[in-house]
Each structure stands twice: as structure tokens, then as C-alpha cells.
PDB file of C-alpha atoms in Angstrom:
ATOM      1  CA  MET G 249     102.591 111.510 100.894  1.00  0.00           C
ATOM      2  CA  ILE G 250     104.298 109.541 103.738  1.00  0.00           C
ATOM      3  CA  TYR G 251     100.166 108.360 106.277  1.00  0.00           C
ATOM      4  CA  THR G 252      97.255 110.019 104.498  1.00  0.00           C
ATOM      5  CA  ASP G 253      93.707 109.860 106.242  1.00  0.00           C
ATOM      6  CA  LYS G 254      92.938 107.952 103.242  1.00  0.00           C
ATOM      7  CA  ILE G 255      95.737 105.703 103.792  1.00  0.00           C
ATOM      8  CA  LYS G 256      95.611 105.521 106.915  1.00  0.00           C
ATOM      9  CA  ASN G 257      91.756 104.437 106.742  1.00  0.00           C
ATOM     10  CA  ALA G 258      92.947 102.209 104.169  1.00  0.00           C
ATOM     11  CA  ILE G 259      94.721 100.042 106.160  1.00  0.00           C
ATOM     12  CA  HIS G 260      91.801  99.590 109.031  1.00  0.00           C
ATOM     13  CA  PHE G 261      89.288  99.243 106.378  1.00  0.00           C
ATOM     14  CA  SER G 262      91.813  95.918 104.856  1.00  0.00           C
ATOM     15  CA  SER G 263      92.715  95.254 108.180  1.00  0.00           C
ATOM     16  CA  LEU G 264      88.690  94.632 109.341  1.00  0.00           C
ATOM     17  CA  ALA G 265      87.812  92.742 106.381  1.00  0.00           C
ATOM     18  CA  HIS G 266      90.971  90.650 106.459  1.00  0.00           C
ATOM     19  CA  LYS G 267      90.414  90.320 110.301  1.00  0.00           C
ATOM     20  CA  ASP G 268      89.775  86.265 110.555  1.00  0.00           C
ATOM     21  CA  GLN G 269      92.080  85.837 107.865  1.00  0.00           C
ATOM     22  CA  LYS G 270      95.832  84.511 108.171  1.00  0.00           C
ATOM     23  CA  ARG G 271      98.363  83.676 106.109  1.00  0.00           C
ATOM     24  CA  LYS G 272      98.674  79.862 104.589  1.00  0.00           C
ATOM     25  CA  VAL G 273     101.002  77.699 106.824  1.00  0.00           C
ATOM     26  CA  VAL G 274     103.267  80.696 108.464  1.00  0.00           C
ATOM     27  CA  GLY G 275      99.717  81.385 110.270  1.00  0.00           C
ATOM     28  CA  TYR G 276     100.170  84.935 110.401  1.00  0.00           C
ATOM     29  CA  PRO G 277      97.923  88.090 110.052  1.00  0.00           C
ATOM     30  CA  TYR G 278      96.686  88.112 106.449  1.00  0.00           C
ATOM     31  CA  VAL G 279      96.816  92.184 106.412  1.00  0.00           C
ATOM     32  CA  SER G 280     100.408  92.007 105.894  1.00  0.00           C
ATOM     33  CA  HIS G 281     100.721  90.593 103.295  1.00  0.00           C
ATOM     34  CA  PRO G 282      98.756  94.334 101.733  1.00  0.00           C
ATOM     35  CA  ILE G 283     100.798  96.140 103.594  1.00  0.00           C
ATOM     36  CA  VAL G 284     103.734  94.638 102.382  1.00  0.00           C
ATOM     37  CA  VAL G 285     102.877  95.090  98.535  1.00  0.00           C
ATOM     38  CA  LEU G 286     101.886  98.645  99.495  1.00  0.00           C
ATOM     39  CA  PHE G 287     105.599  98.746 101.113  1.00  0.00           C
ATOM     40  CA  ILE G 288     107.030  97.374  97.656  1.00  0.00           C
ATOM     41  CA  ILE G 289     104.843 100.106  95.406  1.00  0.00           C
ATOM     42  CA  SER G 290     105.568 102.679  97.520  1.00  0.00           C
ATOM     43  CA  HIS G 291     109.509 102.892  96.114  1.00  0.00           C
ATOM     44  CA  PHE G 292     107.486 103.361  92.452  1.00  0.00           C
ATOM     45  CA  THR G 293     104.663 106.101  92.905  1.00  0.00           C
ATOM     46  CA  ASN G 294     103.394 108.236  95.105  1.00  0.00           C
ATOM     47  CA  ASP G 295      99.289 108.428  93.742  1.00  0.00           C
ATOM     48  CA  GLU G 296      97.839 108.223  96.831  1.00  0.00           C
ATOM     49  CA  ASP G 297      95.056 106.156  94.855  1.00  0.00           C
ATOM     50  CA  VAL G 298      96.949 103.926  93.760  1.00  0.00           C
ATOM     51  CA  LEU G 299      98.842 102.947  97.176  1.00  0.00           C
ATOM     52  CA  VAL G 300      95.373 102.970  98.202  1.00  0.00           C
ATOM     53  CA  ALA G 301      94.387 100.409  96.170  1.00  0.00           C
ATOM     54  CA  SER G 302      97.082  98.156  97.331  1.00  0.00           C
ATOM     55  CA  ILE G 303      95.608  97.290 100.444  1.00  0.00           C
ATOM     56  CA  LEU G 304      92.795  96.816  99.644  1.00  0.00           C
ATOM     57  CA  HIS G 305      93.828  94.437  96.308  1.00  0.00           C
ATOM     58  CA  ASP G 306      92.606  91.672  97.802  1.00  0.00           C
ATOM     59  CA  VAL G 307      89.612  93.294  99.868  1.00  0.00           C
ATOM     60  CA  VAL G 308      86.777  92.201  96.981  1.00  0.00           C
ATOM     61  CA  GLU G 309      88.105  88.530  95.890  1.00  0.00           C
ATOM     62  CA  ASP G 310      88.601  86.961  99.396  1.00  0.00           C
ATOM     63  CA  THR G 311      85.928  89.636 101.495  1.00  0.00           C
ATOM     64  CA  ASP G 312      82.414  90.018 101.059  1.00  0.00           C
ATOM     65  CA  ILE G 313      83.457  93.318 101.355  1.00  0.00           C
ATOM     66  CA  THR G 314      81.655  94.236  97.579  1.00  0.00           C
ATOM     67  CA  LEU G 315      83.827  97.032  94.465  1.00  0.00           C
ATOM     68  CA  ASN G 316      80.328  99.580  95.516  1.00  0.00           C
ATOM     69  CA  ASP G 317      81.595  98.920  99.330  1.00  0.00           C
ATOM     70  CA  ILE G 318      85.105 100.452  98.025  1.00  0.00           C
ATOM     71  CA  GLU G 319      83.956 103.378  95.090  1.00  0.00           C
ATOM     72  CA  GLU G 320      81.981 104.650  98.114  1.00  0.00           C
ATOM     73  CA  LYS G 321      84.437 104.567 100.673  1.00  0.00           C
ATOM     74  CA  PHE G 322      87.542 105.495  98.650  1.00  0.00           C
ATOM     75  CA  GLY G 323      86.425 107.049  94.878  1.00  0.00           C
ATOM     76  CA  LYS G 324      86.202 105.070  91.529  1.00  0.00           C
ATOM     77  CA  LYS G 325      89.985 105.403  90.834  1.00  0.00           C
ATOM     78  CA  VAL G 326      90.433 102.865  93.149  1.00  0.00           C
ATOM     79  CA  ARG G 327      87.171 100.859  92.549  1.00  0.00           C
ATOM     80  CA  ASP G 328      88.572 100.526  89.289  1.00  0.00           C
ATOM     81  CA  ILE G 329      91.938  99.595  90.149  1.00  0.00           C
ATOM     82  CA  VAL G 330      90.997  96.997  92.991  1.00  0.00           C
ATOM     83  CA  ASP G 331      88.439  95.600  90.151  1.00  0.00           C
ATOM     84  CA  VAL G 332      91.303  94.503  87.640  1.00  0.00           C
ATOM     85  CA  LEU G 333      92.616  92.514  90.161  1.00  0.00           C
ATOM     86  CA  THR G 334      89.882  91.144  91.945  1.00  0.00           C
ATOM     87  CA  GLU G 335      89.203  87.557  89.580  1.00  0.00           C
ATOM     88  CA  ASP G 336      85.970  86.489  88.935  1.00  0.00           C
ATOM     89  CA  LYS G 337      84.020  84.094  91.676  1.00  0.00           C
ATOM     90  CA  SER G 338      81.366  83.346  89.818  1.00  0.00           C
ATOM     91  CA  ILE G 339      83.939  81.660  87.412  1.00  0.00           C
ATOM     92  CA  VAL G 340      83.708  78.015  89.060  1.00  0.00           C
ATOM     93  CA  ASP G 341      86.389  76.504  86.794  1.00  0.00           C
ATOM     94  CA  LYS G 342      89.792  77.292  88.527  1.00  0.00           C
ATOM     95  CA  LYS G 343      91.779  77.459  84.937  1.00  0.00           C
ATOM     96  CA  GLU G 344      89.314  79.313  83.342  1.00  0.00           C
ATOM     97  CA  ARG G 345      89.339  81.856  86.402  1.00  0.00           C
ATOM     98  CA  LYS G 346      92.748  82.364  85.838  1.00  0.00           C
ATOM     99  CA  GLU G 347      92.636  82.557  82.724  1.00  0.00           C
ATOM    100  CA  LYS G 348      89.589  85.387  82.174  1.00  0.00           C
ATOM    101  CA  GLN G 349      92.245  86.773  84.781  1.00  0.00           C
ATOM    102  CA  LEU G 350      95.293  87.523  82.486  1.00  0.00           C
ATOM    103  CA  ASP G 351      93.029  88.132  79.457  1.00  0.00           C
ATOM    104  CA  ARG G 352      93.105  91.266  82.177  1.00  0.00           C
ATOM    105  CA  PHE G 353      95.986  91.578  82.606  1.00  0.00           C
ATOM    106  CA  LYS G 354      96.500  92.278  78.989  1.00  0.00           C
ATOM    107  CA  ASN G 355      94.756  95.484  78.868  1.00  0.00           C
ATOM    108  CA  ALA G 356      95.501  97.270  82.225  1.00  0.00           C
ATOM    109  CA  ASN G 357      97.089 100.106  82.742  1.00  0.00           C
ATOM    110  CA  GLN G 358     100.900 100.640  84.818  1.00  0.00           C
ATOM    111  CA  ASP G 359      99.391 101.065  88.609  1.00  0.00           C
ATOM    112  CA  VAL G 360      97.227  98.325  88.241  1.00  0.00           C
ATOM    113  CA  LEU G 361     100.020  95.859  86.860  1.00  0.00           C
ATOM    114  CA  LEU G 362     102.824  97.732  89.708  1.00  0.00           C
ATOM    115  CA  ILE G 363     100.525  96.705  92.235  1.00  0.00           C
ATOM    116  CA  LYS G 364     100.076  92.764  90.724  1.00  0.00           C
ATOM    117  CA  THR G 365     103.664  92.308  90.583  1.00  0.00           C
ATOM    118  CA  ALA G 366     104.147  93.561  93.662  1.00  0.00           C
ATOM    119  CA  ASP G 367     101.483  91.114  94.850  1.00  0.00           C
ATOM    120  CA  ILE G 368     103.657  88.632  92.695  1.00  0.00           C
ATOM    121  CA  ILE G 369     106.837  88.649  94.418  1.00  0.00           C
ATOM    122  CA  HIS G 370     105.884  89.123  98.424  1.00  0.00           C
ATOM    123  CA  ASN G 371     103.395  85.810  97.275  1.00  0.00           C
ATOM    124  CA  PHE G 372     106.724  83.878  96.272  1.00  0.00           C
ATOM    125  CA  CYS G 373     108.058  85.082  98.987  1.00  0.00           C
ATOM    126  CA  ASP G 374     106.010  83.651 101.356  1.00  0.00           C
ATOM    127  CA  ILE G 375     105.993  80.359  99.806  1.00  0.00           C
ATOM    128  CA  MET G 376     109.658  79.757  99.470  1.00  0.00           C
ATOM    129  CA  LEU G 377     109.376  80.556 103.447  1.00  0.00           C
ATOM    130  CA  VAL G 378     106.566  77.845 103.881  1.00  0.00           C
ATOM    131  CA  LEU G 379     109.070  74.871 101.365  1.00  0.00           C
ATOM    132  CA  GLU G 380     112.509  76.306 103.985  1.00  0.00           C
ATOM    133  CA  ASN G 381     110.870  75.803 106.716  1.00  0.00           C
ATOM    134  CA  TYR G 382     107.693  73.673 106.712  1.00  0.00           C
ATOM    135  CA  SER G 383     107.877  69.889 105.539  1.00  0.00           C
ATOM    136  CA  LYS G 384     107.341  69.251 101.964  1.00  0.00           C
ATOM    137  CA  GLU G 385     103.864  67.640 103.116  1.00  0.00           C
ATOM    138  CA  GLU G 386     102.287  71.056 104.424  1.00  0.00           C
ATOM    139  CA  TYR G 387     103.719  72.546 101.630  1.00  0.00           C
ATOM    140  CA  LEU G 388     101.827  70.376  99.387  1.00  0.00           C
ATOM    141  CA  GLY G 389      98.690  69.949 101.651  1.00  0.00           C
ATOM    142  CA  THR G 390      97.557  73.710 101.463  1.00  0.00           C
ATOM    143  CA  PHE G 391      99.441  74.674  98.314  1.00  0.00           C
ATOM    144  CA  GLY G 392      98.269  71.593  96.017  1.00  0.00           C
ATOM    145  CA  GLY G 393      99.666  69.014  93.600  1.00  0.00           C
ATOM    146  CA  ASN G 394     100.719  69.979  89.719  1.00  0.00           C
ATOM    147  CA  ILE G 395     103.830  72.007  90.849  1.00  0.00           C
ATOM    148  CA  LYS G 396     104.373  72.353  86.917  1.00  0.00           C
ATOM    149  CA  ASN G 397     100.932  74.025  86.579  1.00  0.00           C
ATOM    150  CA  LYS G 398     101.619  76.769  88.838  1.00  0.00           C
ATOM    151  CA  ILE G 399     105.119  77.212  87.553  1.00  0.00           C
ATOM    152  CA  ASP G 400     103.120  77.465  84.472  1.00  0.00           C
ATOM    153  CA  THR G 401     100.316  80.014  85.536  1.00  0.00           C
ATOM    154  CA  ALA G 402     103.123  82.192  87.258  1.00  0.00           C
ATOM    155  CA  GLY G 403     105.647  82.337  84.581  1.00  0.00           C
ATOM    156  CA  LYS G 404     102.748  83.360  81.748  1.00  0.00           C
ATOM    157  CA  ARG G 405     101.970  86.191  84.271  1.00  0.00           C
ATOM    158  CA  ILE G 406     105.381  87.594  84.556  1.00  0.00           C
ATOM    159  CA  MET G 407     105.131  87.267  80.404  1.00  0.00           C
ATOM    160  CA  VAL G 408     101.623  89.072  80.044  1.00  0.00           C
ATOM    161  CA  ILE G 409     102.941  91.643  82.851  1.00  0.00           C
ATOM    162  CA  GLU G 410     106.397  92.348  80.518  1.00  0.00           C
ATOM    163  CA  GLU G 411     104.561  92.495  77.404  1.00  0.00           C
ATOM    164  CA  THR G 412     102.128  95.005  78.667  1.00  0.00           C
ATOM    165  CA  TRP G 413     104.396  97.068  80.378  1.00  0.00           C
ATOM    166  CA  ARG G 414     108.078  96.510  79.475  1.00  0.00           C
ATOM    167  CA  ASP G 415     109.421  98.704  81.603  1.00  0.00           C
ATOM    168  CA  ASN G 416     107.871  97.661  84.667  1.00  0.00           C
ATOM    169  CA  PRO G 417     111.095  98.663  87.854  1.00  0.00           C
ATOM    170  CA  LEU G 418     109.471  95.724  89.256  1.00  0.00           C
ATOM    171  CA  LEU G 419     109.957  92.843  86.212  1.00  0.00           C
ATOM    172  CA  PRO G 420     113.832  92.576  87.523  1.00  0.00           C
ATOM    173  CA  GLU G 421     112.707  91.455  90.535  1.00  0.00           C
ATOM    174  CA  VAL G 422     109.845  89.861  90.249  1.00  0.00           C
ATOM    175  CA  LYS G 423     111.720  88.194  87.852  1.00  0.00           C
ATOM    176  CA  THR G 424     115.185  87.435  90.544  1.00  0.00           C
ATOM    177  CA  ARG G 425     112.253  85.676  93.116  1.00  0.00           C
ATOM    178  CA  PHE G 426     110.266  83.315  89.827  1.00  0.00           C
ATOM    179  CA  GLU G 427     113.511  81.654  89.284  1.00  0.00           C
ATOM    180  CA  ASP G 428     114.650  81.193  93.281  1.00  0.00           C
ATOM    181  CA  TYR G 429     111.240  79.604  93.413  1.00  0.00           C
ATOM    182  CA  LYS G 430     112.207  77.401  90.829  1.00  0.00           C
ATOM    183  CA  ASN G 431     115.447  76.672  92.286  1.00  0.00           C
ATOM    184  CA  LEU G 432     114.178  75.879  95.191  1.00  0.00           C
ATOM    185  CA  LEU G 433     111.525  73.555  93.960  1.00  0.00           C
ATOM    186  CA  GLU G 434     114.123  71.416  92.307  1.00  0.00           C
ATOM    187  CA  LYS G 435     116.475  71.484  95.028  1.00  0.00           C
ATOM    188  CA  LEU G 436     113.620  70.000  96.944  1.00  0.00           C
ATOM    189  CA  ASP G 437     112.367  67.543  94.360  1.00  0.00           C
ATOM    190  CA  LEU G 438     109.045  68.711  94.877  1.00  0.00           C
ATOM    191  CA  LEU G 439     109.026  69.777  90.576  1.00  0.00           C
ATOM    192  CA  ASN G 440     107.069  67.170  89.206  1.00  0.00           C
ATOM    193  CA  SER G 441     104.837  66.932  92.115  1.00  0.00           C
TER     194      SER G 441
END
């Protein structure tokens, strides 16, 4: 499966949903992120619905698209995957929202975990791109302070993913990217920010 109509339609749908959004600091079109996630997971699955869900994984969380819209256009399986990947924005407290999301991953299937792991990998790559090419002030101004909290949260996510699916083929990569991220923060003297 290379480029089915369903995948093409999902890319179009995601591109329109994210059309006014940019990746933080670097400013390139946000839709590049789900495309990279699709690229990463395409090495490990050819399940069309999982590939489509990877393209749509942020549309409900970051736009006015609903889960019902996803189901109507792409089916129940895609909807269910996107649902688990979507943070509940009705929970105002960010820390509580992140904890609830983490709990959902403890019971998630391998399709969800594959997409989430690829999502984390690409986010680390982009954050490190910012750290390597922009000022500390731009990084802190965009991503906020309390770096230790960010490291703890990322570490917990990776631990939950590993405990839930030990044979996840992306675990070595996500762990390497996590260590690279921590080492770069230390090199830039940002661990105490």
C-alpha cells in the first residue's frame, strides 16, 4: 500500500484542518508533522486505517474538527484511534489533562502506541532543531520553563509505552532521541530552567 485514495483524502483533510497552523518557532506548516508521523510508522505497518489515523492524530485536539467528523469521513477504527490520541481539552488543568492522557495509553492498543511513539520522536526532533538553531530565550519563550517537569513527563510517556508494548519497534529510537534531548539540554545549561 503506497498511496491509496483514503490516505490521499486524509492528507488533504489534515492539510485543510491545519492550514493556518505552524510548527512552533521554526514556522513551517503544521501538516508537516502528521506527514512525518505517517512516514515513520509506514515502515512498521501497512494497515490503511492506522496510516490514516497517523495523518489525523492531531486534528481533533488542535482544530474544530470533531471525532464524529473523523468517523463520518474515515470510519470507526480511525475515529477510535484518534480518540485515544486526543487530549481532553475540557480538563482545564494541564497537568491533570496530561495524567489522564497517560492513563489512556496504559490500555491502548499497538496501533495507538505506534502512532504516539512516532509523534514523540518527531516532537523531540523538532525541539532539538529549535535548541540547536535558536536562542535559549526563544526556546523558553515558546516551550516554557520547568524543563525538569518536561523531562519527567516525557520519561513517563516512554515508560508507559514500553510497559504497555515491550516489542514496540520504535522504542529504541524514542529512547535514543530522549537521551539526545536531555544531553542537549545539559550541554546548553537548560536543565535548571
